[in-house]
Short mmCIF file of C-alpha atoms in Angstrom, two decimals:
data_model
loop_
_atom_site.label_atom_id
_atom_site.label_comp_id
_atom_site.label_asym_id
_atom_site.label_seq_id
_atom_site.Cartn_x
_atom_site.Cartn_y
_atom_site.Cartn_z
CA MET A 24 0.66 6.13 72.25
CA GLY A 25 1.88 3.17 69.82
CA ARG A 26 4.27 0.13 70.58
CA LYS A 27 7.27 0.61 72.62
CA ILE A 28 10.67 -1.24 71.70
CA LEU A 29 13.34 -2.90 73.57
CA PHE A 30 15.74 -4.43 71.58
CA VAL A 31 18.03 -6.19 73.35
CA THR A 32 21.42 -7.56 72.80
CA THR A 33 24.38 -9.31 73.95
CA ASP A 34 27.88 -9.63 72.44
CA GLN A 35 28.82 -13.16 71.41
CA GLN A 36 26.50 -15.22 72.74
CA ARG A 37 25.45 -19.10 71.26
CA TYR A 38 21.93 -20.33 70.48
CA ASP A 39 22.61 -23.14 73.06
CA THR A 40 23.55 -20.61 76.51
CA LEU A 41 19.35 -19.91 77.01
CA GLY A 42 17.72 -22.19 78.56
CA CYS A 43 14.62 -22.32 75.86
CA ASN A 44 17.32 -23.46 73.50
CA GLY A 45 18.91 -26.19 75.46
CA GLY A 46 21.37 -24.73 76.54
CA ALA A 47 21.23 -26.93 80.44
CA LEU A 48 23.87 -24.73 82.46
CA ALA A 49 22.83 -20.82 82.83
CA ARG A 50 19.97 -20.38 84.44
CA THR A 51 18.10 -18.29 81.51
CA ALA A 52 13.84 -18.06 83.61
CA ILE A 53 13.55 -14.54 81.49
CA ILE A 54 14.69 -15.20 78.26
CA ASP A 55 13.07 -18.09 78.60
CA GLY A 56 9.53 -16.65 79.62
CA LEU A 57 9.29 -13.97 77.10
CA ALA A 58 9.79 -17.25 75.36
CA GLY A 59 7.44 -18.83 75.70
CA GLU A 60 4.47 -15.53 75.14
CA GLY A 61 6.32 -15.12 71.96
CA ILE A 62 8.12 -15.82 69.45
CA ARG A 63 10.97 -18.15 69.45
CA TYR A 64 13.46 -18.68 66.26
CA GLU A 65 15.93 -21.86 66.03
CA ARG A 66 17.56 -20.17 63.27
CA ALA A 67 18.27 -17.11 62.91
CA HIS A 68 22.02 -16.60 61.30
CA PRO A 69 24.32 -13.93 61.38
CA GLN A 70 24.91 -11.95 57.88
CA SER A 71 28.97 -11.76 59.33
CA VAL A 72 30.34 -13.75 62.82
CA VAL A 73 32.24 -10.35 63.88
CA CYS A 74 31.51 -7.24 65.31
CA MET A 75 31.08 -4.51 63.02
CA PRO A 76 29.24 -5.51 59.91
CA SER A 77 27.14 -7.45 61.83
CA ARG A 78 25.97 -4.80 63.73
CA SER A 79 25.69 -2.06 60.86
CA THR A 80 23.16 -5.09 59.35
CA MET A 81 20.69 -4.82 62.39
CA LEU A 82 20.74 -0.95 62.53
CA THR A 83 20.59 -0.55 58.48
CA GLY A 84 18.66 -3.45 57.27
CA GLN A 85 21.43 -4.85 54.83
CA TYR A 86 24.17 -7.05 54.34
CA PRO A 87 27.41 -6.21 55.03
CA ARG A 88 28.66 -5.75 51.37
CA THR A 89 25.78 -3.70 50.51
CA HIS A 90 26.10 -0.98 53.96
CA GLY A 91 30.29 -1.44 53.45
CA VAL A 92 31.50 -2.52 56.84
CA TRP A 93 33.66 -6.16 55.27
CA MET A 94 34.84 -6.16 58.44
CA ASN A 95 36.01 -5.11 61.88
CA GLY A 96 37.80 -1.78 61.42
CA VAL A 97 35.12 0.00 58.56
CA PRO A 98 33.50 2.34 60.48
CA LEU A 99 30.01 2.82 59.13
CA PRO A 100 29.44 5.44 57.49
CA LEU A 101 28.26 9.00 59.50
CA ASP A 102 25.33 9.01 56.59
CA ALA A 103 24.43 5.12 56.31
CA PRO A 104 21.11 4.90 56.04
CA SER A 105 19.74 3.74 59.76
CA VAL A 106 16.09 2.11 60.69
CA VAL A 107 16.69 3.80 64.15
CA GLU A 108 16.94 7.25 62.30
CA GLU A 109 13.77 6.51 60.63
CA LEU A 110 12.18 5.84 64.41
CA ARG A 111 12.79 9.10 65.82
CA ARG A 112 11.20 10.55 62.66
CA SER A 113 8.10 8.75 63.38
CA GLY A 114 8.46 10.81 67.04
CA TYR A 115 9.78 7.86 68.96
CA ARG A 116 12.92 9.12 71.85
CA THR A 117 15.39 7.37 70.36
CA ALA A 118 18.61 5.55 72.97
CA LEU A 119 21.73 3.32 72.41
CA VAL A 120 22.85 2.02 76.36
CA GLY A 121 25.76 -0.22 76.04
CA LYS A 122 27.64 -1.28 73.52
CA ALA A 123 27.92 -0.04 70.25
CA HIS A 124 30.88 -0.61 67.25
CA PHE A 125 29.37 0.66 64.35
CA GLU A 126 32.90 2.56 64.53
CA PRO A 127 36.88 1.06 65.77
CA TYR A 128 37.25 0.44 68.98
CA LEU A 129 41.69 1.11 68.45
CA ASP A 130 41.21 4.91 68.58
CA PRO A 131 43.76 6.66 70.63
CA PHE A 132 42.76 10.43 68.89
CA LEU A 133 39.16 10.11 69.44
CA ARG A 134 39.00 10.34 65.43
CA PHE A 135 35.28 8.53 65.87
CA GLN A 136 32.82 10.21 67.81
CA GLU A 137 31.74 6.60 69.74
CA ASN A 138 34.64 6.79 71.45
CA ALA A 139 34.81 10.40 71.98
CA GLN A 140 30.69 10.36 73.57
CA GLY A 141 32.06 10.13 77.12
CA THR A 142 33.59 13.35 77.02
CA MET A 143 30.83 15.14 75.51
CA GLY A 144 28.02 13.79 78.12
CA THR A 145 25.20 11.38 76.97
CA ARG A 146 23.05 14.10 74.30
CA PRO A 147 24.89 13.43 71.06
CA PRO A 148 26.33 17.17 68.25
CA GLY A 149 23.65 17.68 66.14
CA GLY A 150 20.60 16.45 68.51
CA ALA A 151 21.67 12.60 67.38
CA HIS A 152 23.98 9.52 66.37
CA ARG A 153 22.87 7.70 63.64
CA GLY A 154 19.34 7.81 64.79
CA PHE A 155 19.81 7.95 68.67
CA GLU A 156 18.56 10.68 70.25
CA HIS A 157 20.94 9.61 73.11
CA LEU A 158 24.57 7.14 74.04
CA GLU A 159 25.50 5.77 76.84
CA LEU A 160 28.38 3.53 76.01
CA ALA A 161 30.21 0.77 77.49
CA ASN A 162 33.40 -1.85 76.74
CA HIS A 163 34.21 -4.57 78.14
CA GLY A 164 36.48 -2.74 79.97
CA ALA A 165 37.07 -0.47 82.03
CA ILE A 166 39.70 1.91 80.00
CA GLY A 167 38.85 4.68 76.94
CA PHE A 168 36.71 7.61 77.31
CA LEU A 169 33.05 6.09 77.04
CA HIS A 170 30.17 6.29 79.60
CA TYR A 171 31.42 3.38 81.78
CA ALA A 172 34.72 3.90 81.73
CA GLN A 173 34.09 7.61 83.06
CA TRP A 174 31.62 6.61 86.06
CA LEU A 175 33.97 4.07 87.42
CA ALA A 176 36.99 5.94 87.20
CA HIS A 177 34.95 8.52 89.12
CA GLU A 178 32.65 6.41 91.11
CA HIS A 179 34.77 3.51 91.90
CA PRO A 180 38.09 4.16 91.14
CA GLU A 181 39.80 1.37 93.08
CA ALA A 182 37.59 -1.08 90.85
CA VAL A 183 39.66 0.37 87.30
CA GLY A 184 42.34 -2.37 87.13
CA SER A 185 40.51 -5.65 88.36
CA PHE A 186 39.43 -5.37 84.52
CA TYR A 187 41.69 -8.41 82.43
CA ARG A 188 42.70 -5.78 79.78
CA ALA A 189 42.46 -6.83 76.39
CA LEU A 190 45.90 -5.62 74.80
CA ASN A 191 49.24 -5.46 75.61
CA SER A 192 51.34 -3.51 75.33
CA SER A 193 52.01 -3.61 71.87
CA LEU A 194 48.52 -3.21 71.25
CA GLU A 195 48.52 -6.62 70.56
CA VAL A 196 45.10 -8.85 71.47
CA SER A 197 46.59 -9.79 74.38
CA ALA A 198 47.42 -13.58 75.39
CA GLU A 199 47.58 -13.69 79.31
CA THR A 200 45.63 -16.27 80.88
CA GLY A 201 44.35 -16.63 84.25
CA GLY A 202 41.47 -18.46 86.58
CA ASP A 203 42.08 -21.83 88.48
CA THR A 204 43.04 -23.27 84.72
CA GLY A 205 45.64 -21.22 83.18
CA ALA A 206 42.85 -20.09 80.10
CA PRO A 207 43.55 -17.40 77.75
CA GLN A 208 42.11 -13.98 78.09
CA VAL A 209 40.03 -15.03 82.36
CA LYS A 210 41.42 -13.06 85.09
CA VAL A 211 40.19 -13.23 88.24
CA ASN A 212 37.65 -9.84 89.20
CA GLU A 213 36.57 -8.30 92.25
CA ILE A 214 34.90 -6.13 91.25
CA GLU A 215 31.03 -5.79 92.57
CA ARG A 216 28.77 -6.95 90.73
CA SER A 217 26.42 -3.53 91.51
CA TRP A 218 29.58 -2.01 90.02
CA TYR A 219 29.88 -4.19 86.90
CA HIS A 220 29.06 -2.68 82.90
CA THR A 221 26.18 -5.61 83.32
CA ASP A 222 24.48 -4.01 86.24
CA TRP A 223 25.20 -0.06 84.87
CA VAL A 224 23.85 -0.58 81.31
CA ALA A 225 20.35 -2.16 83.07
CA ASP A 226 20.59 0.68 85.80
CA ARG A 227 21.10 3.36 83.17
CA THR A 228 19.02 2.27 80.73
CA ILE A 229 16.27 2.12 84.03
CA ALA A 230 16.76 5.57 84.29
CA TRP A 231 16.30 6.82 80.29
CA LEU A 232 13.27 5.17 80.35
CA ASP A 233 12.54 7.17 83.44
CA SER A 234 13.13 10.19 81.63
CA LEU A 235 9.84 9.46 79.60
CA GLY A 236 6.66 11.29 79.66
CA ALA A 237 4.29 8.13 80.13
CA ASP A 238 2.58 8.95 76.40
CA GLU A 239 5.76 9.18 74.53
CA ASP A 240 6.57 5.90 72.13
CA TRP A 241 10.65 4.62 71.93
CA PHE A 242 13.15 2.66 70.23
CA CYS A 243 15.74 1.63 73.07
CA TRP A 244 18.65 -0.28 72.27
CA MET A 245 19.95 -2.35 75.34
CA SER A 246 23.81 -3.50 74.34
CA PHE A 247 25.21 -6.18 76.98
CA PRO A 248 28.81 -5.85 76.14
CA ASP A 249 28.91 -9.65 77.76
CA PRO A 250 29.39 -12.69 77.09
CA HIS A 251 31.94 -11.83 74.27
CA HIS A 252 35.30 -12.65 76.27
CA PRO A 253 37.88 -11.35 78.01
CA TRP A 254 35.91 -13.49 80.54
CA ASP A 255 36.07 -12.03 83.53
CA PRO A 256 33.07 -11.50 85.87
CA PRO A 257 32.33 -10.77 89.67
CA GLU A 258 34.78 -13.00 91.18
CA SER A 259 31.59 -12.87 93.74
CA GLU A 260 29.44 -14.55 91.52
CA MET A 261 31.20 -17.19 90.72
CA ALA A 262 30.58 -19.22 92.51
CA ARG A 263 27.46 -19.92 90.67
CA ILE A 264 28.38 -22.33 88.39
CA ASP A 265 30.93 -24.92 89.98
CA TRP A 266 34.01 -25.48 86.40
CA ARG A 267 35.13 -28.71 87.60
CA ASP A 268 30.91 -30.00 87.41
CA VAL A 269 30.93 -28.46 83.50
CA PRO A 270 30.38 -31.37 81.32
CA LEU A 271 31.96 -30.57 78.12
CA PRO A 272 30.62 -29.38 75.04
CA ALA A 273 29.74 -32.27 72.64
CA GLY A 274 31.66 -30.52 69.23
CA TYR A 275 34.62 -30.10 71.95
CA PRO A 276 35.78 -33.63 70.87
CA GLU A 277 38.76 -33.92 73.98
CA ARG A 278 41.21 -36.71 72.35
CA PRO A 279 44.14 -34.79 69.69
CA GLU A 280 44.13 -37.15 67.24
CA ASP A 281 39.60 -36.65 67.20
CA ARG A 282 39.62 -32.99 66.62
CA GLU A 283 43.03 -33.26 64.65
CA ARG A 284 40.98 -35.17 62.58
CA THR A 285 37.95 -33.08 61.69
CA LEU A 286 40.47 -30.69 61.55
CA GLU A 287 41.61 -32.19 58.21
CA GLY A 288 38.65 -32.38 56.64
CA LYS A 289 37.71 -28.46 56.88
CA PRO A 290 39.52 -25.95 54.30
CA ARG A 291 43.43 -25.58 55.10
CA HIS A 292 43.08 -21.80 57.74
CA TRP A 293 41.61 -24.09 61.06
CA ARG A 294 43.84 -27.02 61.10
CA MET A 295 46.64 -23.38 60.92
CA TRP A 296 45.16 -22.37 63.08
CA TYR A 297 44.40 -24.23 65.18
CA ASP A 298 48.57 -25.53 64.95
CA GLY A 299 49.28 -21.80 66.06
CA ARG A 300 51.11 -21.20 62.58
CA LEU A 301 47.83 -18.70 61.15
CA VAL A 302 45.73 -15.66 62.70
CA THR A 303 43.13 -14.87 60.84
CA ASN A 304 41.50 -12.51 63.62
CA TYR A 305 42.11 -9.81 65.12
CA GLU A 306 40.53 -10.58 68.48
CA ALA A 307 42.31 -14.16 68.66
CA PRO A 308 45.40 -13.83 70.47
CA ALA A 309 48.71 -13.97 68.31
CA ASP A 310 50.73 -16.05 70.81
CA TRP A 311 48.18 -18.32 71.70
CA VAL A 312 47.68 -21.51 70.08
CA PRO A 313 44.43 -23.56 70.77
CA ALA A 314 46.20 -26.95 70.16
CA THR A 315 47.92 -25.67 74.09
CA MET A 316 44.17 -25.18 75.38
CA THR A 317 43.09 -28.67 78.02
CA ALA A 318 39.61 -29.64 78.63
CA ASP A 319 39.80 -28.55 82.09
CA GLN A 320 40.32 -24.94 80.39
CA VAL A 321 37.14 -25.22 78.01
CA ARG A 322 35.28 -26.20 81.28
CA GLU A 323 36.20 -23.27 82.97
CA VAL A 324 35.73 -20.65 80.13
CA ASN A 325 31.96 -22.33 79.70
CA ALA A 326 31.72 -21.92 83.06
CA ARG A 327 32.58 -18.32 83.14
CA ASN A 328 30.23 -17.63 80.15
CA ALA A 329 27.22 -18.45 81.93
CA VAL A 330 27.59 -16.37 84.82
CA GLU A 331 28.52 -13.47 82.46
CA CYS A 332 24.34 -14.54 81.07
CA GLU A 333 22.86 -14.86 83.57
CA LEU A 334 23.76 -11.42 84.76
CA ILE A 335 22.06 -10.43 82.09
CA ASP A 336 19.10 -12.50 82.51
CA GLU A 337 18.87 -11.19 85.78
CA ALA A 338 19.49 -6.95 84.41
CA LEU A 339 17.10 -8.05 81.85
CA GLY A 340 14.66 -8.64 84.54
CA ARG A 341 14.73 -5.75 86.80
CA VAL A 342 14.47 -3.78 83.50
CA LEU A 343 11.19 -5.42 82.50
CA ARG A 344 9.80 -4.86 85.71
CA ARG A 345 10.92 -0.61 85.53
CA ILE A 346 8.61 -1.41 82.57
CA ALA A 347 5.48 -2.86 84.53
CA GLN A 348 6.29 -0.02 86.55
CA ARG A 349 5.55 2.40 84.35
CA GLY A 350 2.25 0.72 83.28
CA TRP A 351 3.77 -0.43 79.47
CA SER A 352 4.01 -3.56 79.73
CA ASP A 353 1.14 -4.10 77.16
CA ASP A 354 2.27 -2.51 74.41
CA VAL A 355 6.39 -3.07 74.79
CA ASP A 356 8.25 -5.43 71.74
CA ILE A 357 11.05 -7.02 73.52
CA VAL A 358 13.22 -8.28 70.76
CA PHE A 359 16.28 -10.20 72.12
CA THR A 360 19.64 -11.62 70.29
CA THR A 361 23.10 -11.32 69.58
CA ASP A 362 25.97 -9.94 67.19
CA HIS A 363 27.11 -13.48 66.48
CA GLY A 364 28.90 -16.58 68.37
CA GLU A 365 31.68 -18.04 70.27
CA LEU A 366 33.58 -21.38 69.32
CA GLN A 367 34.31 -21.84 72.97
CA GLY A 368 35.43 -25.01 72.89
CA ASP A 369 34.40 -27.03 69.38
CA PHE A 370 36.94 -28.22 67.69
CA GLY A 371 39.42 -27.42 70.30
CA LEU A 372 38.94 -23.93 68.92
CA LEU A 373 37.79 -20.82 70.93
CA PHE A 374 36.80 -17.05 70.41
CA LYS A 375 35.70 -16.79 66.35
CA GLY A 376 36.55 -15.84 62.94
CA PRO A 377 36.71 -16.63 59.02
CA TYR A 378 34.37 -19.70 60.63
CA HIS A 379 30.62 -20.51 59.54
CA VAL A 380 29.72 -23.15 61.64
CA ASP A 381 26.81 -23.36 64.02
CA ALA A 382 28.40 -22.64 67.08
CA LEU A 383 29.51 -18.74 65.43
CA MET A 384 26.55 -18.60 63.19
CA ARG A 385 23.26 -20.11 64.61
CA LEU A 386 21.94 -17.45 67.49
CA PRO A 387 20.01 -16.79 69.52
CA LEU A 388 16.36 -14.82 68.92
CA VAL A 389 13.65 -14.39 70.35
CA TRP A 390 10.28 -11.52 70.40
CA ARG A 391 8.32 -11.11 71.86
CA PRO A 392 5.94 -9.16 70.86
CA ALA A 393 3.65 -5.98 72.75
CA PRO A 394 -0.03 -8.26 73.98
CA SER A 395 -1.35 -5.50 72.87
CA ALA A 396 -0.90 -6.82 69.52
CA GLY A 397 -2.44 -10.02 70.12
CA VAL A 398 -0.09 -12.28 68.35
CA GLY A 399 -0.44 -15.86 69.69
CA ALA A 400 3.19 -17.53 70.96
CA GLY A 401 5.16 -20.71 68.87
CA VAL A 402 7.99 -21.61 67.34
CA VAL A 403 9.58 -20.45 63.71
CA THR A 404 12.05 -23.74 62.32
CA ALA A 405 12.55 -21.77 58.42
CA PRO A 406 15.75 -19.79 58.66
CA VAL A 407 15.79 -15.74 59.08
CA GLY A 408 18.59 -13.18 60.33
CA LEU A 409 19.36 -10.33 61.17
CA VAL A 410 19.10 -7.85 58.23
CA ASP A 411 15.13 -9.08 59.26
CA LEU A 412 15.36 -6.95 62.71
CA ALA A 413 15.17 -2.79 61.19
CA PRO A 414 11.81 -3.74 58.80
CA THR A 415 10.17 -5.81 62.08
CA PHE A 416 10.84 -2.56 64.17
CA CYS A 417 9.20 0.00 61.58
CA GLU A 418 6.73 -3.14 61.51
CA ILE A 419 5.78 -2.61 65.11
CA ALA A 420 6.13 1.17 65.03
CA GLY A 421 3.71 0.72 61.93
CA ILE A 422 6.10 2.96 59.34
CA LYS A 423 7.13 2.36 56.07
CA VAL A 424 9.66 0.20 55.58
CA PRO A 425 12.65 2.32 54.06
CA SER A 426 13.05 0.75 50.09
CA TRP A 427 17.12 0.70 50.86
CA VAL A 428 15.89 -2.07 54.01
CA GLN A 429 17.06 -5.74 51.86
CA GLY A 430 14.90 -7.41 54.72
CA LYS A 431 11.43 -8.78 55.87
CA HIS A 432 10.33 -8.44 59.12
CA LEU A 433 10.31 -11.35 60.82
CA PRO A 434 7.61 -13.95 60.11
CA LEU A 435 4.80 -14.86 62.49
CA ASP A 436 5.03 -18.02 62.10
CA ASP A 437 5.98 -20.73 60.13
CA ALA A 438 3.43 -20.29 57.33
CA ASP A 439 3.79 -17.21 57.60
CA ALA A 440 7.18 -17.76 56.74
CA ARG A 441 6.50 -20.24 53.93
CA THR A 442 3.79 -17.27 52.27
CA ARG A 443 6.70 -14.47 52.91
CA GLY A 444 9.44 -16.65 51.39
CA PHE A 445 11.97 -17.34 55.04
CA GLU A 446 13.23 -20.45 52.81
CA GLN A 447 17.03 -19.61 52.66
CA VAL A 448 19.86 -16.70 54.57
CA PHE A 449 23.01 -15.77 53.61
CA THR A 450 26.55 -15.01 55.77
CA GLU A 451 29.44 -13.20 54.50
CA TRP A 452 32.69 -13.28 55.72
CA ASP A 453 35.92 -10.43 54.58
CA SER A 454 38.80 -10.03 55.88
CA GLU A 455 42.89 -8.72 55.56
CA LEU A 456 44.16 -8.73 58.41
CA PHE A 457 48.37 -9.55 59.02
CA GLY A 458 49.16 -9.99 55.98
CA VAL A 459 46.23 -12.95 55.38
CA GLU A 460 43.35 -12.84 53.16
CA VAL A 461 40.53 -14.47 53.59
CA HIS A 462 36.99 -14.79 51.53
CA LEU A 463 34.41 -17.22 52.32
CA ARG A 464 30.37 -16.69 51.76
CA THR A 465 28.03 -19.07 52.92
CA VAL A 466 24.27 -20.27 52.05
CA PHE A 467 21.95 -21.85 54.75
CA ARG A 468 19.21 -24.08 53.39
CA ASP A 469 16.92 -26.61 54.17
CA GLY A 470 19.07 -28.33 56.64
CA LEU A 471 23.08 -26.75 55.21
CA VAL A 472 25.05 -25.11 55.30
CA CYS A 473 26.77 -24.65 51.64
CA THR A 474 30.30 -21.83 52.40
CA THR A 475 32.28 -21.15 49.44
CA TYR A 476 36.02 -19.11 49.27
CA SER A 477 37.45 -17.06 47.21
CA PRO A 478 41.26 -16.59 46.89
CA GLY A 479 43.14 -15.33 49.30
CA THR A 480 46.82 -16.17 51.24
CA VAL A 481 46.03 -19.80 51.89
CA HIS A 482 43.11 -20.67 49.52
CA ASP A 483 42.59 -20.89 45.46
CA GLY A 484 39.30 -20.99 45.66
CA SER A 485 38.36 -24.57 45.00
CA GLU A 486 37.80 -25.35 48.56
CA GLY A 487 34.65 -25.02 50.62
CA GLU A 488 32.46 -26.61 53.12
CA LEU A 489 28.62 -28.56 53.00
CA TYR A 490 27.32 -30.19 56.35
CA SER A 491 23.75 -31.47 57.25
CA SER A 492 22.90 -30.70 59.90
CA ALA A 493 20.14 -33.90 60.35
CA ASP A 494 23.09 -35.67 60.65
CA ASP A 495 25.79 -34.31 62.01
CA PRO A 496 24.68 -31.62 64.39
CA ILE A 497 28.52 -30.55 65.71
CA GLN A 498 29.35 -30.52 61.66
CA ALA A 499 32.50 -32.33 61.91
CA VAL A 500 31.61 -33.99 58.47
CA ASN A 501 32.38 -31.78 55.48
CA ARG A 502 30.43 -32.83 52.77
CA TRP A 503 32.11 -30.20 50.50
CA ASP A 504 33.86 -33.48 48.07
CA ASP A 505 31.63 -35.84 48.65
CA PRO A 506 31.19 -36.92 44.75
CA GLY A 507 26.65 -38.02 46.35
CA TRP A 508 26.81 -34.92 47.98
CA ARG A 509 27.44 -32.61 44.76
CA SER A 510 24.50 -31.73 42.54
CA ARG A 511 23.33 -30.10 45.68
CA ARG A 512 26.28 -28.03 46.77
CA ASP A 513 26.83 -26.88 43.05
CA GLU A 514 22.29 -25.52 43.40
CA LEU A 515 22.93 -25.02 46.35
CA LEU A 516 26.33 -22.76 44.90
CA GLY A 517 24.58 -21.12 42.41
CA GLU A 518 21.71 -19.91 44.46
CA LEU A 519 24.00 -18.51 46.58
CA HIS A 520 26.02 -16.66 43.51
CA ASP A 521 22.31 -15.39 42.64
CA HIS A 522 21.38 -13.78 45.64
CA GLN A 523 25.12 -11.69 45.91
CA PRO A 524 24.09 -8.15 46.17
CA PRO A 525 25.89 -5.64 44.37
CA PRO A 526 29.25 -4.98 46.32
CA HIS A 527 29.31 -1.32 48.26
CA ARG A 528 31.53 1.43 46.05
CA PRO A 529 34.09 2.65 46.48
CA ARG A 530 36.05 -0.17 48.86
CA LEU A 531 35.21 1.53 53.11
CA ARG A 532 38.68 1.94 54.24
CA LEU A 533 40.30 0.04 56.45
CA GLU A 534 40.88 2.26 59.40
CA ALA A 535 41.60 -0.24 62.98
CA PRO A 536 41.92 -4.08 62.99
CA VAL A 537 39.78 -3.64 65.47
#
C-alpha cells in the first residue's frame, strides 16, 4: 500500500480568497489548516488563464502550445498523454468527480464523450477515459446531460430552474443581472444547500471512496465548479456575509477617472473592453459594459464569491473526515489549487480574458504531503506552475516521470527550488473569437511580470506590459516603455523567447466558443 492522492481543484479562484494567503472575507479553515501542516506556494501560476488549456496542462504536464489546447473550445485529443493513465497503469484506482472540461461544453449534439457520459453511467466506455475509470461530472448549472444535472432533474426537479441561465436564447453568454445591486451574472438561488453542486461533488467523492478496499491506492480528482461565475450560491447561505460590509478590493479604483487612467497605460484591448467596444473572451457577456459596474455591484459579487469559497472549504472538510474514518489520513497527499483566477473588480473589470495580471495568474496552491512521508511544513516563494503538478503526482506515487512531461515535481522548500532551477514561470494566451485575435506570452521572474503581444486584431506586436510586484502589487503602473526598465525588459523577453516549446502540429481545430 502506497500514498494516496486527493487532488482538489476549484474553478476561477483568486489567490487572496484563502485565509492562509491573507484573505479576510471568506473563512477557509480547512484549507488554511492544510497549508499550516504542509506547503503553501506563494507564486503558483497557470500556463493559461482560461479553463480548457489550463486543465489540459494539469492532466498532461505540458504547456498549452505542446498539448495543443490553445483556447477554450479546442478539445484535448483523446490520445493526449495523461498522468492519470500512468497512475492507473501502475495500479491506482482513479476517479474524477465534478468539472472536467477537457472537451467543449457547447455541444448540443453530444459529440464529445464527457458531455454524453451522464447518459452512460459512471463507467467510461472501454474502462477508462483519459485514465479515469470513474466519472461523475458537473458544471455550473443544472441544464444538460452531465451527471449532476441528471441527478437534480430526477431527484429534485423543482430546483432545476433556480440556477442562473448562463446562455441566452441566442446561445450567447447572458448579461442578465440580479441580486440586490443588479450585478451581472448574479441570481438569487433558492435551492437547498445539500442539493447544490458543491455538496453534490463532496457526496459523490465520498461515495466513490467508500467503494474502495482499505488497501487500495487511489487518485481522486475532486473538481468543484465554483467560485466561477455565475454567482448563484444557495440563498440560505448568503446571511454569512453582508455585501454592504464588504470592503472594495485594493485593485478597484473607485473614481472612474482613476480607473481610466490606469487602463490607458495598458495595451489597447484593456480600455476597449472596459468601454464595451471589444470582447475577447466568450465567457464575458458581450452585452455588458464594464464601465457601468458600480462599487456596490463589486461588493455583492465579492460577497457571493466568498460564500462559494466557504462552501467549498466545508465540503472538503467532510471528505477529509471520511478519509480519516477509513483510516487513510496518514497516507493521503492532498493538493489544492484552481485553474486560473478572476478579476473580481480589479481595474473595474470582472470575469477573465487575455489579461496577464495577478488577479488571473497568481493562484492558490497548497500541498499537504502524507504525514507518513515525513515532509516538514513551510512556504515556497519561488515561482512554480500548474505544469508541475503531473510530475508531482508521479513523485508521490513512486513512478517514473514520463518523457512527455515538461514540468518538474513541486519543490519542498526554497532551497530545493534553487537547487532544481525554479526561477521563472511562463503563461500564454491565444484566442480567435468574434473575429478578434489576441496573443500573449508572459514570464514571471524576480518579482517582475513581463508580457509581450504578438500581432493581432488591435495589437501590432510592439505592445507589452511590465510590472514590479515589489513596488506595484496591484499592477497599475505599466513600465513597458520606461527607459529605465528597458534593459531588464529585454532580458526577460529574451528568456521568454528562448523557453518557448515548439507548437503542436497540426494546429488543433476550434470546435466551439467554450
